[in-house]
């Protein structure tokens, strides 16, 4: 390192440089990959990735696309290793006497754990590490992992899974997705492979660079003109192909629509609008944050009607905000309870139950069909 010039000034300044780390909010993304050892790596800038992953590897290219949006706050890699699950109890244990003791043999079924179980265990371990979106690249031999991870995230009810399926043809067999039909929190993207090698295919990362940083409630269908992503062939891909191979399995592909490359649907695996799930999560996150802050800002909250109404007020504050944003219907309801109806024994536990809320989402329009009538003069004979 070069030496700093020393001077005779009675005052001097030493400068250090920090890059501000953005809060992840609901824009953090975690890539799931197989490996030997389970672990988590977190990155806030692209230059942090290169020491761990060489340029043009899949994780690096994913990060490069994601961080192409300067607003992207958090990219993680969750490695799902073989050591995630403890080995089961050995069976069929046998001891064969020898001159100096005995030879012990046993069957150890699945000593490295089932791959699907290992993935679920790794996601479970790092579920609260900061990401809102988990991304799982789909291959011909990991369909059981797809099902297990999708079902696990569905059961949590507060984050999303993005499945990315590169295909060899525009008419793929996607029937394996029937195993996760009904999962509201899983969005499936698929496109014919493009680029010189497998690492060049980056549909999910390109999508999330925009969608994860968009306002809550944005319709994913109309994300368009993704840089570096090759859409379905403009002249070979048709509505008939879309309706036969993609729509039945609620799969979004990236194709030319009215001359503009964009996605073809906004539905999750349940057939519900995917943006509704993000609204659900945002409301839940804000209510939890507000209630947590309520505990912190108060020395104690009395277990009486005054305390109960404090919690109701925090719920109402959040729901009113989402009504104002046009994302939920104003006719929501908050279920509360009367302090006089709660026994002293229940109050002594300090656990408040029986409160909740119910709302209807405001859905988005994604298909418009008009009727046109033209009045023509009577033809002359």
Tab-separated table of C-alpha atoms in Angstrom:
chain	number	residue	atom	x	y	z
A	1	UNK	CA	0.000	0.000	0.000
A	2	UNK	CA	1.273	3.448	-0.875
A	3	UNK	CA	2.344	5.654	2.020
A	4	UNK	CA	0.281	8.686	2.980
A	5	UNK	CA	2.154	12.004	2.953
A	6	UNK	CA	2.820	13.339	6.417
A	7	UNK	CA	2.496	17.081	6.819
A	8	UNK	CA	3.061	19.685	9.508
A	9	UNK	CA	-0.572	20.782	9.810
A	10	UNK	CA	-1.949	20.849	13.361
A	11	UNK	CA	-5.181	19.319	12.032
A	12	UNK	CA	-5.591	16.293	9.796
A	13	UNK	CA	-8.456	14.224	8.413
A	14	UNK	CA	-8.655	10.491	7.812
A	15	UNK	CA	-11.460	9.454	5.469
A	16	UNK	CA	-13.251	6.118	5.518
A	17	UNK	CA	-15.852	4.997	3.013
A	18	UNK	CA	-19.069	3.169	3.734
A	19	UNK	CA	-21.705	2.106	1.255
A	20	UNK	CA	-25.178	2.307	2.790
A	21	UNK	CA	-26.928	-1.054	2.938
A	22	UNK	CA	-30.580	-0.793	1.954
A	23	UNK	CA	-33.192	-2.477	4.098
A	24	UNK	CA	-34.373	-5.641	2.364
A	25	UNK	CA	-38.044	-5.014	3.022
A	26	UNK	CA	-39.966	-7.279	0.648
A	27	UNK	CA	-37.365	-7.134	-2.118
A	28	UNK	CA	-34.821	-9.681	-0.877
A	29	UNK	CA	-34.210	-12.754	-3.026
A	30	UNK	CA	-32.703	-16.142	-2.092
A	31	UNK	CA	-31.448	-18.630	-4.691
A	32	UNK	CA	-31.704	-22.279	-3.651
A	33	UNK	CA	-28.979	-24.648	-4.820
A	34	UNK	CA	-27.723	-28.120	-3.983
A	35	UNK	CA	-24.319	-28.603	-2.387
A	36	UNK	CA	-22.314	-30.670	0.032
A	37	UNK	CA	-22.701	-28.414	3.077
A	38	UNK	CA	-25.745	-26.410	4.115
A	39	UNK	CA	-25.081	-22.699	4.366
A	40	UNK	CA	-26.205	-19.135	3.763
A	41	UNK	CA	-24.400	-16.379	1.882
A	42	UNK	CA	-25.757	-12.825	1.834
A	43	UNK	CA	-24.774	-10.042	-0.561
A	44	UNK	CA	-25.805	-6.407	-0.857
A	45	UNK	CA	-23.721	-5.478	-3.897
A	46	UNK	CA	-22.489	-7.374	-6.946
A	47	UNK	CA	-18.820	-6.907	-6.078
A	48	UNK	CA	-19.390	-8.926	-2.899
A	49	UNK	CA	-20.390	-11.971	-4.971
A	50	UNK	CA	-17.249	-12.470	-7.067
A	51	UNK	CA	-14.984	-13.703	-4.250
A	52	UNK	CA	-17.395	-16.624	-3.789
A	53	UNK	CA	-18.634	-17.245	-7.344
A	54	UNK	CA	-16.694	-16.818	-10.561
A	55	UNK	CA	-18.029	-14.632	-13.340
A	56	UNK	CA	-20.392	-16.556	-15.644
A	57	UNK	CA	-21.371	-19.118	-13.025
A	58	UNK	CA	-25.117	-19.378	-12.473
A	59	UNK	CA	-25.176	-17.655	-9.032
A	60	UNK	CA	-22.969	-14.821	-10.296
A	61	UNK	CA	-25.079	-14.264	-13.405
A	62	UNK	CA	-28.204	-14.355	-11.253
A	63	UNK	CA	-26.754	-11.693	-8.952
A	64	UNK	CA	-25.634	-9.600	-11.911
A	65	UNK	CA	-29.165	-9.491	-13.313
A	66	UNK	CA	-30.747	-8.846	-9.907
A	67	UNK	CA	-28.320	-6.047	-9.010
A	68	UNK	CA	-28.771	-4.455	-12.447
A	69	UNK	CA	-31.549	-2.620	-10.627
A	70	UNK	CA	-29.817	-0.206	-8.257
A	71	UNK	CA	-32.704	-0.573	-5.814
A	72	UNK	CA	-32.109	-4.302	-5.274
A	73	UNK	CA	-31.155	-4.674	-1.604
A	74	UNK	CA	-30.356	-8.313	-0.822
A	75	UNK	CA	-29.280	-11.398	-2.757
A	76	UNK	CA	-28.738	-14.640	-0.877
A	77	UNK	CA	-27.601	-18.124	-1.794
A	78	UNK	CA	-28.980	-20.929	0.339
A	79	UNK	CA	-26.987	-24.093	-0.229
A	80	UNK	CA	-28.972	-27.185	0.634
A	81	UNK	CA	-26.391	-29.733	1.678
A	82	UNK	CA	-26.380	-33.434	2.298
A	83	UNK	CA	-25.722	-32.874	5.998
A	84	UNK	CA	-28.956	-31.045	6.711
A	85	UNK	CA	-30.862	-34.038	8.019
A	86	UNK	CA	-29.452	-36.260	10.747
A	87	UNK	CA	-28.881	-39.814	9.638
A	88	UNK	CA	-31.661	-42.206	10.639
A	89	UNK	CA	-31.160	-45.030	13.113
A	90	UNK	CA	-29.228	-47.941	11.550
A	91	UNK	CA	-31.168	-51.131	10.917
A	92	UNK	CA	-30.263	-54.761	10.375
A	93	UNK	CA	-27.268	-54.491	12.735
A	94	UNK	CA	-25.125	-57.638	12.719
A	95	UNK	CA	-21.982	-58.669	14.607
A	96	UNK	CA	-19.696	-61.332	13.129
A	97	UNK	CA	-17.060	-62.668	15.612
A	98	UNK	CA	-13.411	-62.416	14.526
A	99	UNK	CA	-10.099	-63.399	16.155
A	100	UNK	CA	-9.639	-59.952	17.643
A	101	UNK	CA	-13.249	-58.938	18.295
A	102	UNK	CA	-16.142	-58.625	15.870
A	103	UNK	CA	-17.084	-57.023	12.559
A	104	UNK	CA	-20.199	-54.861	12.853
A	105	UNK	CA	-22.385	-54.280	9.792
A	106	UNK	CA	-25.616	-52.307	9.484
A	107	UNK	CA	-27.938	-50.718	6.964
A	108	UNK	CA	-28.141	-46.924	7.230
A	109	UNK	CA	-30.988	-45.873	4.941
A	110	UNK	CA	-30.592	-42.417	3.495
A	111	UNK	CA	-27.606	-41.472	5.619
A	112	UNK	CA	-27.277	-38.224	3.693
A	113	UNK	CA	-30.991	-37.507	3.939
A	114	UNK	CA	-33.563	-37.387	1.192
A	115	UNK	CA	-32.692	-34.469	-1.148
A	116	UNK	CA	-36.203	-33.023	-0.888
A	117	UNK	CA	-36.038	-33.167	2.918
A	118	UNK	CA	-32.611	-31.536	2.847
A	119	UNK	CA	-33.907	-28.622	0.775
A	120	UNK	CA	-36.873	-28.110	3.082
A	121	UNK	CA	-34.613	-28.254	6.149
A	122	UNK	CA	-32.268	-25.631	4.671
A	123	UNK	CA	-35.143	-23.314	3.731
A	124	UNK	CA	-36.584	-23.806	7.214
A	125	UNK	CA	-33.235	-22.920	8.799
A	126	UNK	CA	-32.762	-19.705	6.816
A	127	UNK	CA	-36.409	-18.814	6.243
A	128	UNK	CA	-36.187	-15.636	8.308
A	129	UNK	CA	-32.734	-14.558	7.086
A	130	UNK	CA	-34.158	-11.679	5.044
A	131	UNK	CA	-35.466	-12.879	1.664
A	132	UNK	CA	-39.088	-12.514	0.599
A	133	UNK	CA	-38.714	-14.517	-2.605
A	134	UNK	CA	-37.110	-17.961	-2.793
A	135	UNK	CA	-36.013	-19.068	-6.272
A	136	UNK	CA	-35.641	-22.705	-7.283
A	137	UNK	CA	-34.349	-23.548	-10.781
A	138	UNK	CA	-36.232	-26.611	-12.038
A	139	UNK	CA	-34.542	-29.554	-13.746
A	140	UNK	CA	-35.783	-32.911	-14.983
A	141	UNK	CA	-34.589	-34.656	-11.820
A	142	UNK	CA	-35.652	-32.313	-8.992
A	143	UNK	CA	-39.439	-32.458	-9.268
A	144	UNK	CA	-39.735	-34.010	-5.803
A	145	UNK	CA	-37.740	-31.086	-4.418
A	146	UNK	CA	-40.068	-28.674	-6.235
A	147	UNK	CA	-43.103	-30.245	-4.585
A	148	UNK	CA	-41.567	-30.356	-1.103
A	149	UNK	CA	-40.298	-26.759	-1.118
A	150	UNK	CA	-43.506	-25.388	-2.627
A	151	UNK	CA	-45.629	-27.150	-0.016
A	152	UNK	CA	-43.366	-25.936	2.786
A	153	UNK	CA	-43.530	-22.284	1.737
A	154	UNK	CA	-47.288	-22.576	1.214
A	155	UNK	CA	-47.665	-23.778	4.782
A	156	UNK	CA	-45.834	-20.691	6.127
A	157	UNK	CA	-48.323	-18.380	4.392
A	158	UNK	CA	-46.104	-15.297	4.339
A	159	UNK	CA	-43.443	-15.566	1.596
A	160	UNK	CA	-43.201	-16.612	-2.047
A	161	UNK	CA	-41.496	-19.257	-4.170
A	162	UNK	CA	-40.478	-18.609	-7.777
A	163	UNK	CA	-39.927	-21.708	-9.907
A	164	UNK	CA	-37.904	-21.157	-13.077
A	165	UNK	CA	-38.201	-23.866	-15.742
A	166	UNK	CA	-35.904	-23.641	-18.786
A	167	UNK	CA	-37.161	-25.889	-21.598
A	168	UNK	CA	-35.848	-27.344	-24.844
A	169	UNK	CA	-38.993	-26.541	-26.796
A	170	UNK	CA	-41.958	-24.187	-26.649
A	171	UNK	CA	-44.239	-27.206	-26.110
A	172	UNK	CA	-42.933	-28.663	-22.809
A	173	UNK	CA	-44.514	-31.264	-20.583
A	174	UNK	CA	-45.348	-29.354	-17.403
A	175	UNK	CA	-47.765	-31.903	-15.991
A	176	UNK	CA	-45.520	-32.549	-12.969
A	177	UNK	CA	-46.786	-29.223	-11.614
A	178	UNK	CA	-50.123	-30.884	-10.893
A	179	UNK	CA	-48.541	-31.978	-7.609
A	180	UNK	CA	-48.546	-28.361	-6.376
A	181	UNK	CA	-51.807	-27.212	-7.952
A	182	UNK	CA	-53.563	-25.023	-5.418
A	183	UNK	CA	-50.441	-23.470	-3.890
A	184	UNK	CA	-51.166	-19.753	-3.741
A	185	UNK	CA	-47.605	-18.654	-2.935
A	186	UNK	CA	-45.800	-20.366	-5.829
A	187	UNK	CA	-45.291	-18.546	-9.143
A	188	UNK	CA	-43.936	-20.556	-12.077
A	189	UNK	CA	-41.920	-19.013	-14.919
A	190	UNK	CA	-40.823	-20.961	-17.993
A	191	UNK	CA	-39.073	-20.183	-21.251
A	192	UNK	CA	-37.105	-21.917	-23.962
A	193	UNK	CA	-33.396	-21.882	-23.090
A	194	UNK	CA	-31.391	-19.064	-24.599
A	195	UNK	CA	-27.747	-18.021	-24.549
A	196	UNK	CA	-24.511	-19.870	-25.237
A	197	UNK	CA	-24.657	-21.967	-22.057
A	198	UNK	CA	-26.999	-22.873	-19.212
A	199	UNK	CA	-25.695	-20.093	-16.974
A	200	UNK	CA	-26.861	-17.451	-19.481
A	201	UNK	CA	-30.511	-18.338	-18.913
A	202	UNK	CA	-31.715	-15.816	-16.306
A	203	UNK	CA	-35.480	-15.443	-16.510
A	204	UNK	CA	-36.265	-15.424	-12.770
A	205	UNK	CA	-33.470	-13.025	-11.837
A	206	UNK	CA	-34.413	-10.612	-14.637
A	207	UNK	CA	-38.049	-10.767	-13.569
A	208	UNK	CA	-37.280	-10.205	-9.887
A	209	UNK	CA	-34.887	-7.332	-10.567
A	210	UNK	CA	-38.039	-5.423	-11.527
A	211	UNK	CA	-40.866	-7.131	-9.684
A	212	UNK	CA	-39.252	-7.460	-6.256
A	213	UNK	CA	-38.513	-3.725	-6.272
A	214	UNK	CA	-41.958	-2.680	-7.509
A	215	UNK	CA	-44.716	-1.249	-5.319
A	216	UNK	CA	-46.781	-3.908	-3.573
A	217	UNK	CA	-49.714	-4.875	-5.761
A	218	UNK	CA	-47.992	-4.534	-9.127
A	219	UNK	CA	-49.342	-6.933	-11.746
A	220	UNK	CA	-46.463	-9.237	-12.808
A	221	UNK	CA	-48.067	-9.957	-16.162
A	222	UNK	CA	-47.088	-6.638	-17.680
A	223	UNK	CA	-43.412	-6.625	-16.784
A	224	UNK	CA	-41.871	-6.245	-20.209
A	225	UNK	CA	-38.751	-5.623	-22.298
A	226	UNK	CA	-36.441	-7.575	-20.008
A	227	UNK	CA	-32.862	-6.823	-20.971
A	228	UNK	CA	-30.973	-9.897	-22.178
A	229	UNK	CA	-33.989	-12.237	-22.103
A	230	UNK	CA	-35.011	-13.880	-25.390
A	231	UNK	CA	-38.813	-14.210	-25.625
A	232	UNK	CA	-40.658	-17.090	-27.226
A	233	UNK	CA	-40.292	-16.992	-31.008
A	234	UNK	CA	-42.502	-14.199	-32.281
A	235	UNK	CA	-43.784	-16.225	-35.239
A	236	UNK	CA	-43.726	-19.799	-33.923
A	237	UNK	CA	-45.308	-19.282	-30.510
A	238	UNK	CA	-49.094	-18.966	-30.658
A	239	UNK	CA	-52.158	-18.554	-28.464
A	240	UNK	CA	-52.994	-22.194	-29.179
A	241	UNK	CA	-49.597	-23.318	-27.792
A	242	UNK	CA	-50.032	-21.072	-24.744
A	243	UNK	CA	-53.507	-22.423	-24.007
A	244	UNK	CA	-52.460	-26.066	-24.422
A	245	UNK	CA	-49.090	-26.233	-22.671
A	246	UNK	CA	-48.876	-23.329	-20.191
A	247	UNK	CA	-52.283	-22.043	-19.101
A	248	UNK	CA	-53.592	-25.386	-17.737
A	249	UNK	CA	-50.672	-25.448	-15.278
A	250	UNK	CA	-50.733	-21.722	-14.453
A	251	UNK	CA	-47.281	-21.168	-15.927
A	252	UNK	CA	-46.095	-17.729	-17.022
A	253	UNK	CA	-43.955	-17.589	-20.119
A	254	UNK	CA	-42.370	-14.566	-21.785
A	255	UNK	CA	-43.699	-13.876	-25.249
A	256	UNK	CA	-44.550	-11.165	-27.745
A	257	UNK	CA	-48.002	-9.719	-27.109
A	258	UNK	CA	-49.123	-7.026	-29.500
A	259	UNK	CA	-45.473	-6.742	-30.554
A	260	UNK	CA	-44.174	-6.218	-26.996
A	261	UNK	CA	-42.373	-8.984	-25.038
A	262	UNK	CA	-44.110	-9.476	-21.702
A	263	UNK	CA	-45.408	-12.233	-19.452
A	264	UNK	CA	-48.544	-14.153	-20.325
A	265	UNK	CA	-50.332	-14.407	-16.970
A	266	UNK	CA	-50.412	-13.174	-13.397
A	267	UNK	CA	-51.663	-16.333	-11.703
A	268	UNK	CA	-49.978	-18.412	-9.037
A	269	UNK	CA	-50.363	-22.179	-8.882
A	270	UNK	CA	-53.777	-21.817	-7.255
A	271	UNK	CA	-55.077	-19.714	-10.142
A	272	UNK	CA	-55.236	-16.638	-7.886
A	273	UNK	CA	-53.666	-13.316	-8.812
A	274	UNK	CA	-50.115	-13.490	-7.484
A	275	UNK	CA	-50.068	-9.834	-6.446
A	276	UNK	CA	-52.806	-10.593	-3.900
A	277	UNK	CA	-50.336	-12.802	-2.043
A	278	UNK	CA	-47.810	-9.962	-1.847
A	279	UNK	CA	-50.520	-7.659	-0.506
A	280	UNK	CA	-51.335	-10.314	2.103
A	281	UNK	CA	-47.699	-10.471	3.190
A	282	UNK	CA	-47.240	-6.704	3.263
A	283	UNK	CA	-50.303	-6.241	5.475
A	284	UNK	CA	-49.171	-9.019	7.822
A	285	UNK	CA	-45.626	-7.645	8.021
A	286	UNK	CA	-46.784	-4.120	8.818
A	287	UNK	CA	-49.247	-5.219	11.496
A	288	UNK	CA	-46.586	-7.394	13.158
A	289	UNK	CA	-44.092	-4.503	13.020
A	290	UNK	CA	-46.613	-2.040	14.447
A	291	UNK	CA	-47.644	-4.341	17.276
A	292	UNK	CA	-44.004	-5.104	18.099
A	293	UNK	CA	-43.310	-1.377	18.256
A	294	UNK	CA	-46.351	-0.975	20.502
A	295	UNK	CA	-44.806	-3.382	22.998
A	296	UNK	CA	-41.445	-1.615	22.823
A	297	UNK	CA	-42.844	1.896	23.240
A	298	UNK	CA	-44.949	1.037	26.277
A	299	UNK	CA	-43.733	-0.060	29.683
A	300	UNK	CA	-46.657	-2.454	29.827
A	301	UNK	CA	-49.963	-2.922	28.041
A	302	UNK	CA	-52.856	-3.610	30.422
A	303	UNK	CA	-54.956	-6.690	29.801
A	304	UNK	CA	-58.223	-4.746	29.732
A	305	UNK	CA	-60.341	-2.973	27.126
A	306	UNK	CA	-57.849	-0.137	26.853
A	307	UNK	CA	-55.052	-2.556	25.959
A	308	UNK	CA	-57.229	-4.557	23.573
A	309	UNK	CA	-58.266	-1.376	21.779
A	310	UNK	CA	-54.597	-0.427	21.338
A	311	UNK	CA	-54.074	-3.584	19.279
A	312	UNK	CA	-57.273	-2.969	17.326
A	313	UNK	CA	-56.039	0.530	16.537
A	314	UNK	CA	-52.791	-0.794	15.039
A	315	UNK	CA	-54.680	-3.252	12.831
A	316	UNK	CA	-57.061	-0.525	11.661
A	317	UNK	CA	-54.174	1.822	10.910
A	318	UNK	CA	-52.616	-0.673	8.484
A	319	UNK	CA	-55.856	-1.750	6.818
A	320	UNK	CA	-56.887	1.881	6.267
A	321	UNK	CA	-53.548	2.527	4.578
A	322	UNK	CA	-54.139	-0.331	2.120
A	323	UNK	CA	-57.667	0.894	1.450
A	324	UNK	CA	-56.150	4.286	0.588
A	325	UNK	CA	-53.729	2.574	-1.802
A	326	UNK	CA	-56.655	0.927	-3.588
A	327	UNK	CA	-55.437	-2.568	-2.767
A	328	UNK	CA	-58.216	-3.799	-0.460
A	329	UNK	CA	-61.941	-3.100	-0.214
A	330	UNK	CA	-62.980	-0.527	2.427
A	331	UNK	CA	-65.598	-2.895	3.852
A	332	UNK	CA	-63.102	-4.846	5.923
A	333	UNK	CA	-63.919	-6.176	9.383
A	334	UNK	CA	-61.823	-6.431	12.539
A	335	UNK	CA	-62.793	-9.132	15.002
A	336	UNK	CA	-62.174	-7.935	18.530
A	337	UNK	CA	-63.189	-9.072	22.005
A	338	UNK	CA	-64.647	-7.579	25.150
A	339	UNK	CA	-62.345	-7.565	28.137
A	340	UNK	CA	-65.254	-8.431	30.442
A	341	UNK	CA	-65.746	-11.716	28.578
A	342	UNK	CA	-62.226	-12.913	29.384
A	343	UNK	CA	-61.620	-14.814	32.588
A	344	UNK	CA	-59.015	-13.713	35.105
A	345	UNK	CA	-57.236	-17.041	34.627
A	346	UNK	CA	-56.862	-16.321	30.900
A	347	UNK	CA	-55.688	-12.777	31.598
A	348	UNK	CA	-53.100	-14.145	34.017
A	349	UNK	CA	-51.434	-16.007	31.141
A	350	UNK	CA	-50.760	-12.725	29.357
A	351	UNK	CA	-51.843	-14.287	26.055
A	352	UNK	CA	-54.448	-12.358	24.062
A	353	UNK	CA	-56.390	-14.412	21.517
A	354	UNK	CA	-59.590	-14.032	19.549
A	355	UNK	CA	-58.664	-10.987	17.460
A	356	UNK	CA	-58.325	-10.945	13.674
A	357	UNK	CA	-59.364	-9.210	10.490
A	358	UNK	CA	-60.994	-9.978	7.161
A	359	UNK	CA	-60.813	-8.089	3.888
A	360	UNK	CA	-61.486	-8.492	0.185
A	361	UNK	CA	-58.629	-7.664	-2.184
A	362	UNK	CA	-59.175	-5.259	-5.036
A	363	UNK	CA	-58.272	-7.357	-8.068
A	364	UNK	CA	-56.524	-6.010	-11.152
A	365	UNK	CA	-57.758	-6.053	-14.751
A	366	UNK	CA	-55.460	-8.081	-17.015
A	367	UNK	CA	-57.631	-8.741	-20.072
A	368	UNK	CA	-59.992	-6.348	-21.833
A	369	UNK	CA	-62.407	-7.365	-24.569
A	370	UNK	CA	-64.385	-4.693	-26.413
A	371	UNK	CA	-67.285	-4.850	-28.806
A	372	UNK	CA	-67.259	-2.671	-31.884
A	373	UNK	CA	-70.222	-1.759	-34.085
A	374	UNK	CA	-69.867	0.001	-37.421
A	375	UNK	CA	-72.755	1.523	-39.320
A	376	UNK	CA	-72.311	1.238	-43.072
A	377	UNK	CA	-74.540	2.745	-45.762
A	378	UNK	CA	-76.820	0.519	-47.818
A	379	UNK	CA	-74.989	-0.515	-50.963
A	380	UNK	CA	-76.295	1.068	-54.160
A	381	UNK	CA	-77.682	-1.247	-56.777
